[in-house]
JSON list of C-alpha atoms in Angstrom, two decimals:
[
{"chain": "A", "resi": 1131, "resn": "MET", "atom": "CA", "xyz": [72.73, -29.14, -3.39]},
{"chain": "A", "resi": 1132, "resn": "LYS", "atom": "CA", "xyz": [72.96, -30.49, -6.93]},
{"chain": "A", "resi": 1133, "resn": "SER", "atom": "CA", "xyz": [75.53, -27.82, -7.73]},
{"chain": "A", "resi": 1134, "resn": "ILE", "atom": "CA", "xyz": [77.89, -29.13, -5.02]},
{"chain": "A", "resi": 1135, "resn": "TYR", "atom": "CA", "xyz": [77.58, -32.68, -6.34]},
{"chain": "A", "resi": 1136, "resn": "LEU", "atom": "CA", "xyz": [78.17, -31.45, -9.87]},
{"chain": "A", "resi": 1137, "resn": "PHE", "atom": "CA", "xyz": [81.18, -29.38, -8.79]},
{"chain": "A", "resi": 1138, "resn": "LEU", "atom": "CA", "xyz": [82.78, -32.27, -6.89]},
{"chain": "A", "resi": 1139, "resn": "LEU", "atom": "CA", "xyz": [82.17, -34.73, -9.71]},
{"chain": "A", "resi": 1140, "resn": "SER", "atom": "CA", "xyz": [83.50, -32.26, -12.30]},
{"chain": "A", "resi": 1141, "resn": "PHE", "atom": "CA", "xyz": [86.59, -31.54, -10.20]},
{"chain": "A", "resi": 1142, "resn": "LEU", "atom": "CA", "xyz": [87.40, -35.22, -9.77]},
{"chain": "A", "resi": 1143, "resn": "LEU", "atom": "CA", "xyz": [86.86, -36.04, -13.44]},
{"chain": "A", "resi": 1144, "resn": "LEU", "atom": "CA", "xyz": [88.70, -33.03, -14.84]},
{"chain": "A", "resi": 1145, "resn": "SER", "atom": "CA", "xyz": [91.69, -33.39, -12.55]},
{"chain": "A", "resi": 1146, "resn": "THR", "atom": "CA", "xyz": [92.05, -37.06, -13.48]},
{"chain": "A", "resi": 1147, "resn": "ILE", "atom": "CA", "xyz": [91.57, -36.46, -17.21]},
{"chain": "A", "resi": 1148, "resn": "SER", "atom": "CA", "xyz": [93.92, -33.50, -17.37]},
{"chain": "A", "resi": 1149, "resn": "TYR", "atom": "CA", "xyz": [96.70, -35.42, -15.63]},
{"chain": "A", "resi": 1150, "resn": "ALA", "atom": "CA", "xyz": [96.22, -38.48, -17.83]},
{"chain": "A", "resi": 1151, "resn": "GLN", "atom": "CA", "xyz": [96.56, -36.42, -21.03]},
{"chain": "A", "resi": 1152, "resn": "LYS", "atom": "CA", "xyz": [99.84, -34.70, -20.18]},
{"chain": "A", "resi": 1153, "resn": "ASP", "atom": "CA", "xyz": [102.85, -35.67, -22.21]},
{"chain": "A", "resi": 1154, "resn": "LYS", "atom": "CA", "xyz": [106.53, -35.69, -21.35]},
{"chain": "A", "resi": 1155, "resn": "LYS", "atom": "CA", "xyz": [107.14, -32.29, -22.95]},
{"chain": "A", "resi": 1156, "resn": "GLU", "atom": "CA", "xyz": [104.82, -30.58, -20.44]},
{"chain": "A", "resi": 1157, "resn": "ASP", "atom": "CA", "xyz": [106.67, -32.19, -17.53]},
{"chain": "A", "resi": 1158, "resn": "ASP", "atom": "CA", "xyz": [109.95, -30.74, -18.84]},
{"chain": "A", "resi": 1159, "resn": "LYS", "atom": "CA", "xyz": [108.51, -27.20, -18.50]},
{"chain": "A", "resi": 1160, "resn": "LYS", "atom": "CA", "xyz": [107.83, -27.63, -14.77]},
{"chain": "A", "resi": 1161, "resn": "PRO", "atom": "CA", "xyz": [110.23, -26.32, -12.12]},
{"chain": "A", "resi": 1162, "resn": "ALA", "atom": "CA", "xyz": [112.83, -28.88, -11.05]},
{"chain": "A", "resi": 1163, "resn": "LEU", "atom": "CA", "xyz": [111.10, -29.74, -7.74]},
{"chain": "A", "resi": 1164, "resn": "GLU", "atom": "CA", "xyz": [107.70, -30.26, -9.35]},
{"chain": "A", "resi": 1165, "resn": "ALA", "atom": "CA", "xyz": [109.08, -32.23, -12.31]},
{"chain": "A", "resi": 1166, "resn": "GLY", "atom": "CA", "xyz": [110.36, -34.95, -9.96]},
{"chain": "A", "resi": 1167, "resn": "LEU", "atom": "CA", "xyz": [106.96, -35.54, -8.35]},
{"chain": "A", "resi": 1168, "resn": "LYS", "atom": "CA", "xyz": [104.77, -38.31, -9.76]},
{"chain": "A", "resi": 1169, "resn": "PHE", "atom": "CA", "xyz": [101.34, -39.62, -8.79]},
{"chain": "A", "resi": 1170, "resn": "ARG", "atom": "CA", "xyz": [101.45, -43.04, -7.14]},
{"chain": "A", "resi": 1171, "resn": "SER", "atom": "CA", "xyz": [99.08, -45.35, -5.33]},
{"chain": "A", "resi": 1172, "resn": "ILE", "atom": "CA", "xyz": [99.61, -45.43, -1.58]},
{"chain": "A", "resi": 1173, "resn": "GLY", "atom": "CA", "xyz": [96.45, -47.34, -0.66]},
{"chain": "A", "resi": 1174, "resn": "PRO", "atom": "CA", "xyz": [96.41, -50.88, 0.68]},
{"chain": "A", "resi": 1175, "resn": "ALA", "atom": "CA", "xyz": [94.72, -52.26, -2.45]},
{"chain": "A", "resi": 1176, "resn": "PHE", "atom": "CA", "xyz": [93.84, -51.35, -6.01]},
{"chain": "A", "resi": 1177, "resn": "MET", "atom": "CA", "xyz": [90.19, -50.62, -5.15]},
{"chain": "A", "resi": 1178, "resn": "SER", "atom": "CA", "xyz": [90.70, -48.66, -1.91]},
{"chain": "A", "resi": 1179, "resn": "GLY", "atom": "CA", "xyz": [89.46, -45.15, -1.23]},
{"chain": "A", "resi": 1180, "resn": "ARG", "atom": "CA", "xyz": [86.30, -45.14, -3.35]},
{"chain": "A", "resi": 1181, "resn": "VAL", "atom": "CA", "xyz": [83.86, -42.40, -2.37]},
{"chain": "A", "resi": 1182, "resn": "SER", "atom": "CA", "xyz": [80.47, -44.05, -2.08]},
{"chain": "A", "resi": 1183, "resn": "ASP", "atom": "CA", "xyz": [78.26, -41.05, -1.26]},
{"chain": "A", "resi": 1184, "resn": "PHE", "atom": "CA", "xyz": [78.00, -37.39, -0.22]},
{"chain": "A", "resi": 1185, "resn": "ALA", "atom": "CA", "xyz": [75.38, -35.83, 2.02]},
{"chain": "A", "resi": 1186, "resn": "VAL", "atom": "CA", "xyz": [75.20, -32.02, 2.13]},
{"chain": "A", "resi": 1187, "resn": "ASN", "atom": "CA", "xyz": [73.41, -30.09, 4.87]},
{"chain": "A", "resi": 1188, "resn": "PRO", "atom": "CA", "xyz": [70.61, -28.25, 3.01]},
{"chain": "A", "resi": 1189, "resn": "LYS", "atom": "CA", "xyz": [70.75, -25.39, 5.55]},
{"chain": "A", "resi": 1190, "resn": "ASN", "atom": "CA", "xyz": [74.55, -25.00, 5.51]},
{"chain": "A", "resi": 1191, "resn": "HIS", "atom": "CA", "xyz": [76.33, -26.05, 2.30]},
{"chain": "A", "resi": 1192, "resn": "SER", "atom": "CA", "xyz": [79.79, -25.81, 3.87]},
{"chain": "A", "resi": 1193, "resn": "GLU", "atom": "CA", "xyz": [78.84, -28.74, 6.14]},
{"chain": "A", "resi": 1194, "resn": "TYR", "atom": "CA", "xyz": [78.74, -32.14, 4.50]},
{"chain": "A", "resi": 1195, "resn": "TYR", "atom": "CA", "xyz": [79.57, -35.79, 4.97]},
{"chain": "A", "resi": 1196, "resn": "VAL", "atom": "CA", "xyz": [81.59, -38.08, 2.72]},
{"chain": "A", "resi": 1197, "resn": "SER", "atom": "CA", "xyz": [81.41, -41.86, 2.96]},
{"chain": "A", "resi": 1198, "resn": "PHE", "atom": "CA", "xyz": [83.84, -44.39, 1.59]},
{"chain": "A", "resi": 1199, "resn": "ALA", "atom": "CA", "xyz": [83.18, -47.93, 0.41]},
{"chain": "A", "resi": 1200, "resn": "SER", "atom": "CA", "xyz": [86.42, -49.00, 2.04]},
{"chain": "A", "resi": 1201, "resn": "GLY", "atom": "CA", "xyz": [85.53, -47.42, 5.34]},
{"chain": "A", "resi": 1202, "resn": "HIS", "atom": "CA", "xyz": [84.07, -44.73, 7.50]},
{"chain": "A", "resi": 1203, "resn": "ILE", "atom": "CA", "xyz": [82.21, -41.45, 7.26]},
{"chain": "A", "resi": 1204, "resn": "TRP", "atom": "CA", "xyz": [83.99, -38.10, 7.37]},
{"chain": "A", "resi": 1205, "resn": "LYS", "atom": "CA", "xyz": [82.42, -34.73, 8.24]},
{"chain": "A", "resi": 1206, "resn": "THR", "atom": "CA", "xyz": [83.51, -31.23, 7.28]},
{"chain": "A", "resi": 1207, "resn": "VAL", "atom": "CA", "xyz": [82.08, -27.97, 8.60]},
{"chain": "A", "resi": 1208, "resn": "ASN", "atom": "CA", "xyz": [84.44, -25.69, 6.65]},
{"chain": "A", "resi": 1209, "resn": "ASN", "atom": "CA", "xyz": [83.67, -26.64, 3.05]},
{"chain": "A", "resi": 1210, "resn": "GLY", "atom": "CA", "xyz": [86.21, -29.46, 2.86]},
{"chain": "A", "resi": 1211, "resn": "THR", "atom": "CA", "xyz": [89.26, -27.74, 4.34]},
{"chain": "A", "resi": 1212, "resn": "THR", "atom": "CA", "xyz": [89.38, -30.28, 7.18]},
{"chain": "A", "resi": 1213, "resn": "PHE", "atom": "CA", "xyz": [87.50, -33.48, 7.91]},
{"chain": "A", "resi": 1214, "resn": "LYS", "atom": "CA", "xyz": [86.84, -35.47, 11.09]},
{"chain": "A", "resi": 1215, "resn": "PRO", "atom": "CA", "xyz": [85.79, -39.13, 11.29]},
{"chain": "A", "resi": 1216, "resn": "VAL", "atom": "CA", "xyz": [82.30, -39.66, 12.73]},
{"chain": "A", "resi": 1217, "resn": "PHE", "atom": "CA", "xyz": [81.70, -43.41, 12.35]},
{"chain": "A", "resi": 1218, "resn": "ASP", "atom": "CA", "xyz": [84.79, -44.97, 13.92]},
{"chain": "A", "resi": 1219, "resn": "LYS", "atom": "CA", "xyz": [83.12, -46.70, 16.88]},
{"chain": "A", "resi": 1220, "resn": "GLN", "atom": "CA", "xyz": [80.57, -48.65, 14.82]},
{"chain": "A", "resi": 1221, "resn": "THR", "atom": "CA", "xyz": [80.71, -52.37, 14.03]},
{"chain": "A", "resi": 1222, "resn": "SER", "atom": "CA", "xyz": [80.53, -51.96, 10.24]},
{"chain": "A", "resi": 1223, "resn": "TYR", "atom": "CA", "xyz": [83.16, -50.01, 8.37]},
{"chain": "A", "resi": 1224, "resn": "SER", "atom": "CA", "xyz": [82.01, -50.17, 4.74]},
{"chain": "A", "resi": 1225, "resn": "ILE", "atom": "CA", "xyz": [79.44, -47.52, 3.77]},
{"chain": "A", "resi": 1226, "resn": "GLY", "atom": "CA", "xyz": [77.09, -47.69, 0.79]},
{"chain": "A", "resi": 1227, "resn": "CYS", "atom": "CA", "xyz": [74.99, -44.54, 1.14]},
{"chain": "A", "resi": 1228, "resn": "LEU", "atom": "CA", "xyz": [74.26, -41.44, 3.26]},
{"chain": "A", "resi": 1229, "resn": "LYS", "atom": "CA", "xyz": [71.25, -39.20, 3.73]},
{"chain": "A", "resi": 1230, "resn": "ILE", "atom": "CA", "xyz": [70.72, -36.13, 5.94]},
{"chain": "A", "resi": 1231, "resn": "ASP", "atom": "CA", "xyz": [67.24, -35.89, 7.45]},
{"chain": "A", "resi": 1232, "resn": "PRO", "atom": "CA", "xyz": [65.58, -32.95, 5.60]},
{"chain": "A", "resi": 1233, "resn": "ASN", "atom": "CA", "xyz": [63.74, -31.91, 8.78]},
{"chain": "A", "resi": 1234, "resn": "ASN", "atom": "CA", "xyz": [66.70, -32.20, 11.15]},
{"chain": "A", "resi": 1235, "resn": "PRO", "atom": "CA", "xyz": [70.21, -31.80, 9.68]},
{"chain": "A", "resi": 1236, "resn": "ASN", "atom": "CA", "xyz": [71.69, -33.18, 12.93]},
{"chain": "A", "resi": 1237, "resn": "VAL", "atom": "CA", "xyz": [70.39, -36.65, 11.95]},
{"chain": "A", "resi": 1238, "resn": "VAL", "atom": "CA", "xyz": [72.37, -38.57, 9.33]},
{"chain": "A", "resi": 1239, "resn": "TRP", "atom": "CA", "xyz": [71.18, -41.92, 8.02]},
{"chain": "A", "resi": 1240, "resn": "THR", "atom": "CA", "xyz": [73.67, -44.38, 6.57]},
{"chain": "A", "resi": 1241, "resn": "GLY", "atom": "CA", "xyz": [73.41, -47.67, 4.76]},
{"chain": "A", "resi": 1242, "resn": "THR", "atom": "CA", "xyz": [76.31, -49.92, 5.62]},
{"chain": "A", "resi": 1243, "resn": "GLY", "atom": "CA", "xyz": [77.84, -52.38, 3.25]},
{"chain": "A", "resi": 1244, "resn": "GLU", "atom": "CA", "xyz": [79.15, -51.63, -0.17]},
{"chain": "A", "resi": 1245, "resn": "ASN", "atom": "CA", "xyz": [76.68, -51.40, -3.03]},
{"chain": "A", "resi": 1246, "resn": "ASN", "atom": "CA", "xyz": [79.24, -51.92, -5.80]},
{"chain": "A", "resi": 1247, "resn": "HIS", "atom": "CA", "xyz": [79.22, -55.60, -6.80]},
{"chain": "A", "resi": 1248, "resn": "GLN", "atom": "CA", "xyz": [82.79, -56.71, -7.34]},
{"chain": "A", "resi": 1249, "resn": "ARG", "atom": "CA", "xyz": [85.57, -58.64, -5.60]},
{"chain": "A", "resi": 1250, "resn": "SER", "atom": "CA", "xyz": [86.00, -55.94, -2.94]},
{"chain": "A", "resi": 1251, "resn": "VAL", "atom": "CA", "xyz": [82.40, -55.88, -1.70]},
{"chain": "A", "resi": 1252, "resn": "SER", "atom": "CA", "xyz": [82.04, -55.62, 2.07]},
{"chain": "A", "resi": 1253, "resn": "TYR", "atom": "CA", "xyz": [78.89, -56.60, 3.88]},
{"chain": "A", "resi": 1254, "resn": "GLY", "atom": "CA", "xyz": [76.88, -54.27, 6.10]},
{"chain": "A", "resi": 1255, "resn": "ASP", "atom": "CA", "xyz": [75.09, -54.88, 9.35]},
{"chain": "A", "resi": 1256, "resn": "GLY", "atom": "CA", "xyz": [72.34, -52.30, 9.40]}
]
């Protein structure tokens, strides 16, 4: 389970760092279509889209849940190829943490409300 967390964290950090360190000369070597594409923010706010927690099924590592501080819990059963929302009908949208019951992987516990203290903190309701 730790290896999945480490892989995801490494992937996110390395992809961000490698993009940030590219210079203009590298962009010139790209094919014409790719050279015209640039990263841009498409979220509703500067702080949107923060992953707040992961919970991996200890009996099936290709099944896991991802929660976001700005809203909802998403589940994948195919190692992240596709995700489905599983918390849409609840009264609280902001998620602070997730935990899969070690005795029953069909039970997922969540703490609502954001645990990152800043201007974009959203309250939870249980």
